[in-house]
Amino acid sequence: MQHYGLTGTSTEAQAIEARAAAVLGFLIRFPDEELLPALTEAERSAVQGELSEIRASLIWICRFTTKRMQRLIVDVEPFRTCTVECSDCYQLALVVSVPEGARCYFCWSRRPIDEAMRLYCIATSGRPTVGSLLHLR
């Protein structure tokens, strides 16, 4: 997988891999559901090899994400009541605490509490509301 112009720490790479796994999981169904049925048998045979390579790579990314989350369960479990989905990697590993802020145990992103609350509200409801802000406290 290539990502153009993206540089940074290995933790940013982990967030990119987690996002990519989620997106690729959705996109990998697209050829089977939308494209392949419209192709001739010869056209279908021509693309099957490439699709097989893509699927094989996707398994590695998904395994990485799954194994990492399995290892993190022990670390995140004590904070279950204040753990939400991270807006960087989309994993349920962002521990929010007042006044310290938020830290993702998966991709290691850190945010001030106000920014973490705002991003959580946007991700879960589309726009911040007082009720959803109070939910995090």
CSV table of N, CA and C in Angstrom, one decimal:
chain,number,residue,atom,x,y,z
A,1,MET,N,0.8,-1.2,0.0
A,1,MET,CA,0.0,0.0,0.0
A,1,MET,C,0.9,1.2,0.0
A,2,GLN,N,0.5,2.2,-0.8
A,2,GLN,CA,1.3,3.4,-0.8
A,2,GLN,C,0.5,4.6,-0.3
A,3,HIS,N,1.2,5.5,0.4
A,3,HIS,CA,0.6,6.7,0.8
A,3,HIS,C,1.5,7.8,0.5
A,4,TYR,N,1.1,8.7,-0.4
A,4,TYR,CA,1.9,9.8,-0.9
A,4,TYR,C,2.0,11.0,0.0
A,5,GLY,N,3.2,11.4,0.3
A,5,GLY,CA,3.4,12.6,1.1
A,5,GLY,C,3.2,12.5,2.6
A,6,LEU,N,2.9,11.3,3.0
A,6,LEU,CA,2.7,11.1,4.5
A,6,LEU,C,4.0,10.6,5.1
A,7,THR,N,4.4,11.4,6.1
A,7,THR,CA,5.6,11.1,6.8
A,7,THR,C,5.3,11.2,8.3
A,8,GLY,N,6.1,10.6,9.1
A,8,GLY,CA,5.9,10.7,10.5
A,8,GLY,C,6.4,9.5,11.3
A,9,THR,N,6.0,9.4,12.5
A,9,THR,CA,6.5,8.4,13.4
A,9,THR,C,5.8,7.0,13.0
A,10,SER,N,6.3,6.0,13.6
A,10,SER,CA,5.7,4.7,13.4
A,10,SER,C,4.3,4.6,14.0
A,11,THR,N,4.0,5.4,15.0
A,11,THR,CA,2.7,5.4,15.6
A,11,THR,C,1.7,6.0,14.6
A,12,GLU,N,2.1,7.0,13.8
A,12,GLU,CA,1.2,7.5,12.7
A,12,GLU,C,1.0,6.4,11.6
A,13,ALA,N,2.0,5.6,11.4
A,13,ALA,CA,1.9,4.5,10.4
A,13,ALA,C,0.9,3.5,10.9
A,14,GLN,N,0.9,3.3,12.2
A,14,GLN,CA,-0.1,2.3,12.8
A,14,GLN,C,-1.5,2.8,12.6
A,15,ALA,N,-1.7,4.1,12.8
A,15,ALA,CA,-3.0,4.7,12.6
A,15,ALA,C,-3.4,4.6,11.1
A,16,ILE,N,-2.5,4.8,10.2
A,16,ILE,CA,-2.8,4.7,8.8
A,16,ILE,C,-3.1,3.3,8.4
A,17,GLU,N,-2.4,2.3,9.0
A,17,GLU,CA,-2.7,0.9,8.7
A,17,GLU,C,-4.1,0.5,9.2
A,18,ALA,N,-4.4,1.0,10.4
A,18,ALA,CA,-5.8,0.7,11.0
A,18,ALA,C,-6.9,1.3,10.1
A,19,ARG,N,-6.7,2.5,9.7
A,19,ARG,CA,-7.7,3.1,8.8
A,19,ARG,C,-7.8,2.4,7.5
A,20,ALA,N,-6.6,2.0,6.9
A,20,ALA,CA,-6.6,1.3,5.7
A,20,ALA,C,-7.3,0.0,5.8
A,21,ALA,N,-7.1,-0.7,6.9
A,21,ALA,CA,-7.8,-2.0,7.0
A,21,ALA,C,-9.3,-1.8,7.0
A,22,ALA,N,-9.8,-0.8,7.7
A,22,ALA,CA,-11.2,-0.6,7.7
A,22,ALA,C,-11.7,-0.2,6.3
A,23,VAL,N,-11.0,0.7,5.6
A,23,VAL,CA,-11.4,1.1,4.2
A,23,VAL,C,-11.3,0.0,3.3
A,24,LEU,N,-10.2,-0.8,3.3
A,24,LEU,CA,-10.0,-1.9,2.4
A,24,LEU,C,-11.0,-3.0,2.6
A,25,GLY,N,-11.4,-3.2,3.9
A,25,GLY,CA,-12.5,-4.2,4.1
A,25,GLY,C,-13.7,-3.9,3.4
A,26,PHE,N,-14.1,-2.6,3.3
A,26,PHE,CA,-15.2,-2.2,2.6
A,26,PHE,C,-15.0,-2.3,1.0
A,27,LEU,N,-13.9,-1.7,0.6
A,27,LEU,CA,-13.6,-1.7,-0.8
A,27,LEU,C,-13.4,-3.0,-1.5
A,28,ILE,N,-12.9,-4.0,-0.7
A,28,ILE,CA,-12.6,-5.3,-1.3
A,28,ILE,C,-13.9,-6.0,-1.8
A,29,ARG,N,-15.0,-5.6,-1.2
A,29,ARG,CA,-16.3,-6.2,-1.6
A,29,ARG,C,-16.8,-5.6,-2.9
A,30,PHE,N,-16.4,-4.4,-3.2
A,30,PHE,CA,-16.9,-3.6,-4.4
A,30,PHE,C,-16.7,-4.4,-5.7
A,31,PRO,N,-15.5,-4.9,-6.0
A,31,PRO,CA,-15.4,-5.6,-7.3
A,31,PRO,C,-16.4,-6.8,-7.4
A,32,ASP,N,-16.5,-7.6,-6.3
A,32,ASP,CA,-17.3,-8.8,-6.3
A,32,ASP,C,-18.8,-8.4,-6.5
A,33,GLU,N,-19.2,-7.3,-5.8
A,33,GLU,CA,-20.6,-7.0,-5.8
A,33,GLU,C,-21.0,-6.1,-7.0
A,34,GLU,N,-20.1,-5.3,-7.5
A,34,GLU,CA,-20.5,-4.3,-8.5
A,34,GLU,C,-19.8,-4.5,-9.8
A,35,LEU,N,-18.5,-4.8,-9.9
A,35,LEU,CA,-17.8,-4.9,-11.1
A,35,LEU,C,-17.8,-6.2,-11.8
A,36,LEU,N,-17.5,-7.3,-11.1
A,36,LEU,CA,-17.3,-8.6,-11.7
A,36,LEU,C,-18.6,-9.1,-12.3
A,37,PRO,N,-19.8,-8.9,-11.8
A,37,PRO,CA,-21.0,-9.4,-12.4
A,37,PRO,C,-21.2,-8.8,-13.8
A,38,ALA,N,-20.7,-7.6,-14.1
A,38,ALA,CA,-20.9,-6.9,-15.4
A,38,ALA,C,-19.8,-7.3,-16.4
A,39,LEU,N,-18.8,-8.1,-16.0
A,39,LEU,CA,-17.7,-8.5,-16.9
A,39,LEU,C,-18.0,-9.8,-17.6
A,40,THR,N,-17.3,-9.9,-18.8
A,40,THR,CA,-17.4,-11.2,-19.4
A,40,THR,C,-16.5,-12.2,-18.7
A,41,GLU,N,-16.7,-13.5,-19.0
A,41,GLU,CA,-15.9,-14.5,-18.3
A,41,GLU,C,-14.4,-14.3,-18.6
A,42,ALA,N,-14.0,-13.8,-19.8
A,42,ALA,CA,-12.6,-13.6,-20.1
A,42,ALA,C,-12.1,-12.4,-19.2
A,43,GLU,N,-12.9,-11.3,-19.1
A,43,GLU,CA,-12.5,-10.2,-18.4
A,43,GLU,C,-12.4,-10.5,-16.9
A,44,ARG,N,-13.3,-11.3,-16.4
A,44,ARG,CA,-13.3,-11.7,-15.0
A,44,ARG,C,-12.0,-12.6,-14.7
A,45,SER,N,-11.7,-13.5,-15.6
A,45,SER,CA,-10.5,-14.3,-15.4
A,45,SER,C,-9.2,-13.4,-15.4
A,46,ALA,N,-9.2,-12.4,-16.2
A,46,ALA,CA,-8.0,-11.5,-16.3
A,46,ALA,C,-7.8,-10.7,-15.0
A,47,VAL,N,-8.8,-10.4,-14.2
A,47,VAL,CA,-8.6,-9.6,-13.0
A,47,VAL,C,-8.6,-10.4,-11.7
A,48,GLN,N,-8.9,-11.7,-11.8
A,48,GLN,CA,-8.9,-12.5,-10.6
A,48,GLN,C,-7.6,-12.6,-9.9
A,49,GLY,N,-6.5,-12.7,-10.7
A,49,GLY,CA,-5.2,-12.8,-10.1
A,49,GLY,C,-4.8,-11.6,-9.3
A,50,GLU,N,-5.1,-10.4,-9.8
A,50,GLU,CA,-4.8,-9.2,-9.1
A,50,GLU,C,-5.7,-9.0,-7.9
A,51,LEU,N,-6.9,-9.4,-7.9
A,51,LEU,CA,-7.8,-9.4,-6.8
A,51,LEU,C,-7.3,-10.3,-5.7
A,52,SER,N,-6.7,-11.5,-6.1
A,52,SER,CA,-6.2,-12.4,-5.1
A,52,SER,C,-5.0,-11.8,-4.4
A,53,GLU,N,-4.1,-11.1,-5.1
A,53,GLU,CA,-3.0,-10.5,-4.5
A,53,GLU,C,-3.4,-9.4,-3.5
A,54,ILE,N,-4.4,-8.6,-3.9
A,54,ILE,CA,-5.0,-7.6,-3.0
A,54,ILE,C,-5.5,-8.2,-1.7
A,55,ARG,N,-6.3,-9.3,-1.9
A,55,ARG,CA,-6.9,-10.0,-0.7
A,55,ARG,C,-5.8,-10.5,0.2
A,56,ALA,N,-4.8,-11.1,-0.3
A,56,ALA,CA,-3.7,-11.7,0.5
A,56,ALA,C,-3.0,-10.6,1.3
A,57,SER,N,-2.8,-9.4,0.7
A,57,SER,CA,-2.2,-8.3,1.5
A,57,SER,C,-3.2,-7.8,2.6
A,58,LEU,N,-4.4,-7.7,2.3
A,58,LEU,CA,-5.4,-7.3,3.2
A,58,LEU,C,-5.4,-8.1,4.5
A,59,ILE,N,-5.2,-9.4,4.3
A,59,ILE,CA,-5.2,-10.3,5.5
A,59,ILE,C,-4.1,-9.9,6.4
A,60,TRP,N,-2.9,-9.5,5.9
A,60,TRP,CA,-1.8,-9.1,6.8
A,60,TRP,C,-2.2,-7.9,7.6
A,61,ILE,N,-2.8,-6.9,6.9
A,61,ILE,CA,-3.1,-5.7,7.6
A,61,ILE,C,-4.2,-5.9,8.7
A,62,CYS,N,-5.2,-6.7,8.4
A,62,CYS,CA,-6.2,-7.1,9.3
A,62,CYS,C,-5.7,-7.8,10.5
A,63,ARG,N,-4.8,-8.8,10.3
A,63,ARG,CA,-4.2,-9.5,11.3
A,63,ARG,C,-3.4,-8.6,12.3
A,64,PHE,N,-2.6,-7.7,11.7
A,64,PHE,CA,-1.9,-6.8,12.5
A,64,PHE,C,-2.8,-6.0,13.5
A,65,THR,N,-3.9,-5.5,12.9
A,65,THR,CA,-4.8,-4.7,13.7
A,65,THR,C,-5.5,-5.6,14.8
A,66,THR,N,-5.9,-6.8,14.4
A,66,THR,CA,-6.5,-7.7,15.4
A,66,THR,C,-5.6,-8.1,16.5
A,67,LYS,N,-4.4,-8.5,16.1
A,67,LYS,CA,-3.4,-8.9,17.2
A,67,LYS,C,-3.0,-7.8,18.1
A,68,ARG,N,-2.9,-6.6,17.5
A,68,ARG,CA,-2.5,-5.4,18.4
A,68,ARG,C,-3.6,-5.1,19.4
A,69,MET,N,-4.9,-5.2,18.9
A,69,MET,CA,-6.0,-4.9,19.8
A,69,MET,C,-6.1,-6.0,20.9
A,70,GLN,N,-5.8,-7.2,20.5
A,70,GLN,CA,-5.9,-8.3,21.5
A,70,GLN,C,-4.9,-8.1,22.6
A,71,ARG,N,-3.7,-7.6,22.2
A,71,ARG,CA,-2.7,-7.3,23.2
A,71,ARG,C,-3.0,-6.1,24.1
A,72,LEU,N,-3.8,-5.2,23.5
A,72,LEU,CA,-4.1,-3.9,24.3
A,72,LEU,C,-5.3,-4.1,25.2
A,73,ILE,N,-6.0,-5.1,25.1
A,73,ILE,CA,-7.2,-5.3,26.0
A,73,ILE,C,-6.8,-5.2,27.4
A,74,VAL,N,-5.7,-5.8,27.8
A,74,VAL,CA,-5.3,-5.8,29.2
A,74,VAL,C,-5.0,-4.4,29.7
A,75,ASP,N,-4.4,-3.6,28.8
A,75,ASP,CA,-4.1,-2.2,29.2
A,75,ASP,C,-5.3,-1.3,29.2
A,76,VAL,N,-6.3,-1.5,28.3
A,76,VAL,CA,-7.4,-0.6,28.2
A,76,VAL,C,-8.6,-1.0,29.1
A,77,GLU,N,-8.7,-2.3,29.5
A,77,GLU,CA,-9.8,-2.8,30.3
A,77,GLU,C,-10.0,-2.0,31.6
A,78,PRO,N,-9.0,-1.6,32.3
A,78,PRO,CA,-9.3,-0.8,33.6
A,78,PRO,C,-9.9,0.5,33.3
A,79,PHE,N,-9.9,1.0,32.0
A,79,PHE,CA,-10.4,2.3,31.7
A,79,PHE,C,-11.7,2.1,30.8
A,80,ARG,N,-12.3,1.0,30.9
A,80,ARG,CA,-13.5,0.7,30.0
A,80,ARG,C,-14.5,1.8,29.9
A,81,THR,N,-14.8,2.4,31.1
A,81,THR,CA,-15.9,3.4,31.1
A,81,THR,C,-15.5,4.7,30.5
A,82,CYS,N,-14.2,4.9,30.3
A,82,CYS,CA,-13.8,6.2,29.6
A,82,CYS,C,-13.0,5.9,28.4
A,83,THR,N,-13.3,4.8,27.7
A,83,THR,CA,-12.6,4.5,26.4
A,83,THR,C,-13.6,4.6,25.3
A,84,VAL,N,-13.1,5.4,24.2
A,84,VAL,CA,-14.0,5.6,23.1
A,84,VAL,C,-13.2,5.3,21.8
A,85,GLU,N,-13.8,5.4,20.7
A,85,GLU,CA,-13.1,5.2,19.4
A,85,GLU,C,-12.2,6.4,19.1
A,86,CYS,N,-11.0,6.1,18.7
A,86,CYS,CA,-10.0,7.1,18.3
A,86,CYS,C,-10.3,7.7,17.0
A,87,SER,N,-10.2,9.0,16.8
A,87,SER,CA,-10.5,9.6,15.6
A,87,SER,C,-9.4,9.5,14.6
A,88,ASP,N,-8.2,9.0,15.0
A,88,ASP,CA,-7.1,8.9,14.1
A,88,ASP,C,-7.0,7.5,13.5
A,89,CYS,N,-7.2,6.4,14.4
A,89,CYS,CA,-7.1,5.1,13.9
A,89,CYS,C,-8.4,4.3,13.9
A,90,TYR,N,-9.5,4.9,14.4
A,90,TYR,CA,-10.8,4.2,14.5
A,90,TYR,C,-10.9,3.0,15.3
A,91,GLN,N,-9.9,2.8,16.2
A,91,GLN,CA,-10.0,1.7,17.1
A,91,GLN,C,-10.5,2.1,18.5
A,92,LEU,N,-11.2,1.2,19.1
A,92,LEU,CA,-11.8,1.5,20.5
A,92,LEU,C,-10.7,1.4,21.5
A,93,ALA,N,-9.8,2.4,21.5
A,93,ALA,CA,-8.6,2.4,22.4
A,93,ALA,C,-8.2,3.8,22.9
A,94,LEU,N,-9.1,4.8,22.7
A,94,LEU,CA,-8.8,6.1,23.1
A,94,LEU,C,-9.3,6.3,24.6
A,95,VAL,N,-8.4,6.4,25.5
A,95,VAL,CA,-8.8,6.6,26.9
A,95,VAL,C,-8.8,8.1,27.2
A,96,VAL,N,-10.0,8.5,27.7
A,96,VAL,CA,-10.2,9.9,27.9
A,96,VAL,C,-10.2,10.1,29.4
A,97,SER,N,-9.4,11.1,29.9
A,97,SER,CA,-9.4,11.4,31.4
A,97,SER,C,-9.3,12.9,31.6
A,98,VAL,N,-10.0,13.4,32.6
A,98,VAL,CA,-10.0,14.8,32.9
A,98,VAL,C,-9.1,15.0,34.1
A,99,PRO,N,-8.2,15.9,34.1
A,99,PRO,CA,-7.9,16.9,33.1
A,99,PRO,C,-6.7,16.5,32.1
A,100,GLU,N,-6.2,15.3,32.3
A,100,GLU,CA,-5.0,14.9,31.5
A,100,GLU,C,-5.2,15.0,30.0
A,101,GLY,N,-6.4,14.6,29.5
A,101,GLY,CA,-6.6,14.5,28.1
A,101,GLY,C,-6.9,13.1,27.6
A,102,ALA,N,-6.6,12.9,26.3
A,102,ALA,CA,-6.9,11.6,25.8
A,102,ALA,C,-5.7,11.0,25.1
A,103,ARG,N,-5.5,9.7,25.3
A,103,ARG,CA,-4.4,9.0,24.7
A,103,ARG,C,-4.9,7.7,24.1
A,104,CYS,N,-4.5,7.4,22.9
A,104,CYS,CA,-4.9,6.2,22.2
A,104,CYS,C,-3.8,5.1,22.5
A,105,TYR,N,-4.3,4.0,23.0
A,105,TYR,CA,-3.4,2.9,23.2
A,105,TYR,C,-3.0,2.1,22.0
A,106,PHE,N,-3.7,2.4,20.9
A,106,PHE,CA,-3.4,1.7,19.6
A,106,PHE,C,-2.4,2.4,18.8
A,107,CYS,N,-2.7,3.7,18.5
A,107,CYS,CA,-1.8,4.5,17.6
A,107,CYS,C,-1.0,5.5,18.4
A,108,TRP,N,-1.2,5.6,19.7
A,108,TRP,CA,-0.4,6.5,20.6
A,108,TRP,C,-0.7,8.0,20.4
A,109,SER,N,-1.7,8.3,19.7
A,109,SER,CA,-2.0,9.8,19.5
A,109,SER,C,-2.5,10.3,20.8
A,110,ARG,N,-2.2,11.6,21.0
A,110,ARG,CA,-2.6,12.3,22.3
A,110,ARG,C,-3.3,13.6,21.9
A,111,ARG,N,-4.3,13.9,22.7
A,111,ARG,CA,-5.1,15.1,22.5
A,111,ARG,C,-5.4,15.8,23.8
A,112,PRO,N,-5.5,17.1,23.8
A,112,PRO,CA,-6.1,17.8,25.0
A,112,PRO,C,-7.5,17.4,25.1
A,113,ILE,N,-8.0,17.4,26.3
A,113,ILE,CA,-9.4,17.0,26.6
A,113,ILE,C,-10.4,17.6,25.8
A,114,ASP,N,-10.3,19.0,25.6
A,114,ASP,CA,-11.4,19.7,24.8
A,114,ASP,C,-11.4,19.2,23.3
A,115,GLU,N,-10.2,19.0,22.8
A,115,GLU,CA,-10.1,18.6,21.4
A,115,GLU,C,-10.6,17.1,21.2
A,116,ALA,N,-10.3,16.3,22.2
A,116,ALA,CA,-10.8,14.9,22.2
A,116,ALA,C,-12.3,14.8,22.3
A,117,MET,N,-12.8,15.6,23.1
A,117,MET,CA,-14.3,15.7,23.3
A,117,MET,C,-15.0,16.2,22.0
A,118,ARG,N,-14.4,17.2,21.4
A,118,ARG,CA,-15.0,17.8,20.2
A,118,ARG,C,-15.0,16.7,19.1
A,119,LEU,N,-13.8,16.1,18.9
A,119,LEU,CA,-13.7,15.1,17.8
A,119,LEU,C,-14.6,13.9,18.1
A,120,TYR,N,-14.8,13.5,19.3
A,120,TYR,CA,-15.7,12.4,19.7
A,120,TYR,C,-17.1,12.7,19.3
A,121,CYS,N,-17.5,13.9,19.7
A,121,CYS,CA,-18.9,14.4,19.4
A,121,CYS,C,-19.2,14.4,17.9
A,122,ILE,N,-18.2,14.9,17.2
A,122,ILE,CA,-18.4,15.0,15.7
A,122,ILE,C,-18.5,13.6,15.1
A,123,ALA,N,-17.6,12.7,15.6
A,123,ALA,CA,-17.6,11.4,15.0
A,123,ALA,C,-18.9,10.6,15.4
A,124,THR,N,-19.4,10.8,16.5
A,124,THR,CA,-20.6,10.0,16.9
A,124,THR,C,-21.9,10.7,16.6
A,125,SER,N,-22.0,12.0,16.4
A,125,SER,CA,-23.3,12.6,16.2
A,125,SER,C,-23.3,13.6,15.0
A,126,GLY,N,-22.1,13.8,14.5
A,126,GLY,CA,-22.1,14.8,13.4
A,126,GLY,C,-21.8,16.2,13.8
A,127,ARG,N,-22.2,16.5,15.0
A,127,ARG,CA,-21.9,17.9,15.5
A,127,ARG,C,-21.9,17.8,17.1
A,128,PRO,N,-21.1,18.7,17.7
A,128,PRO,CA,-21.0,18.6,19.1
A,128,PRO,C,-22.3,19.1,19.8
A,129,THR,N,-22.7,18.4,20.9
A,129,THR,CA,-23.9,18.9,21.7
A,129,THR,C,-23.5,18.9,23.1
A,130,VAL,N,-24.2,19.6,23.9
A,130,VAL,CA,-23.8,19.7,25.4
A,130,VAL,C,-24.0,18.3,26.0
A,131,GLY,N,-25.0,17.6,25.7
A,131,GLY,CA,-25.3,16.3,26.3
A,131,GLY,C,-24.1,15.3,26.0
A,132,SER,N,-23.6,15.3,24.7
A,132,SER,CA,-22.6,14.4,24.4
A,132,SER,C,-21.2,14.8,25.0
A,133,LEU,N,-21.1,16.1,25.2
A,133,LEU,CA,-19.9,16.6,25.9
A,133,LEU,C,-19.9,16.2,27.4
A,134,LEU,N,-21.0,16.2,28.0
A,134,LEU,CA,-21.1,15.8,29.4
A,134,LEU,C,-21.0,14.3,29.6
A,135,HIS,N,-21.3,13.6,28.6
A,135,HIS,CA,-21.2,12.1,28.6
A,135,HIS,C,-19.7,11.7,28.8
A,136,LEU,N,-18.8,12.5,28.3
A,136,LEU,CA,-17.4,12.1,28.5
A,136,LEU,C,-16.8,12.5,29.8
A,137,ARG,N,-17.4,13.3,30.6
A,137,ARG,CA,-16.9,13.8,31.8
A,137,ARG,C,-17.1,12.8,32.9
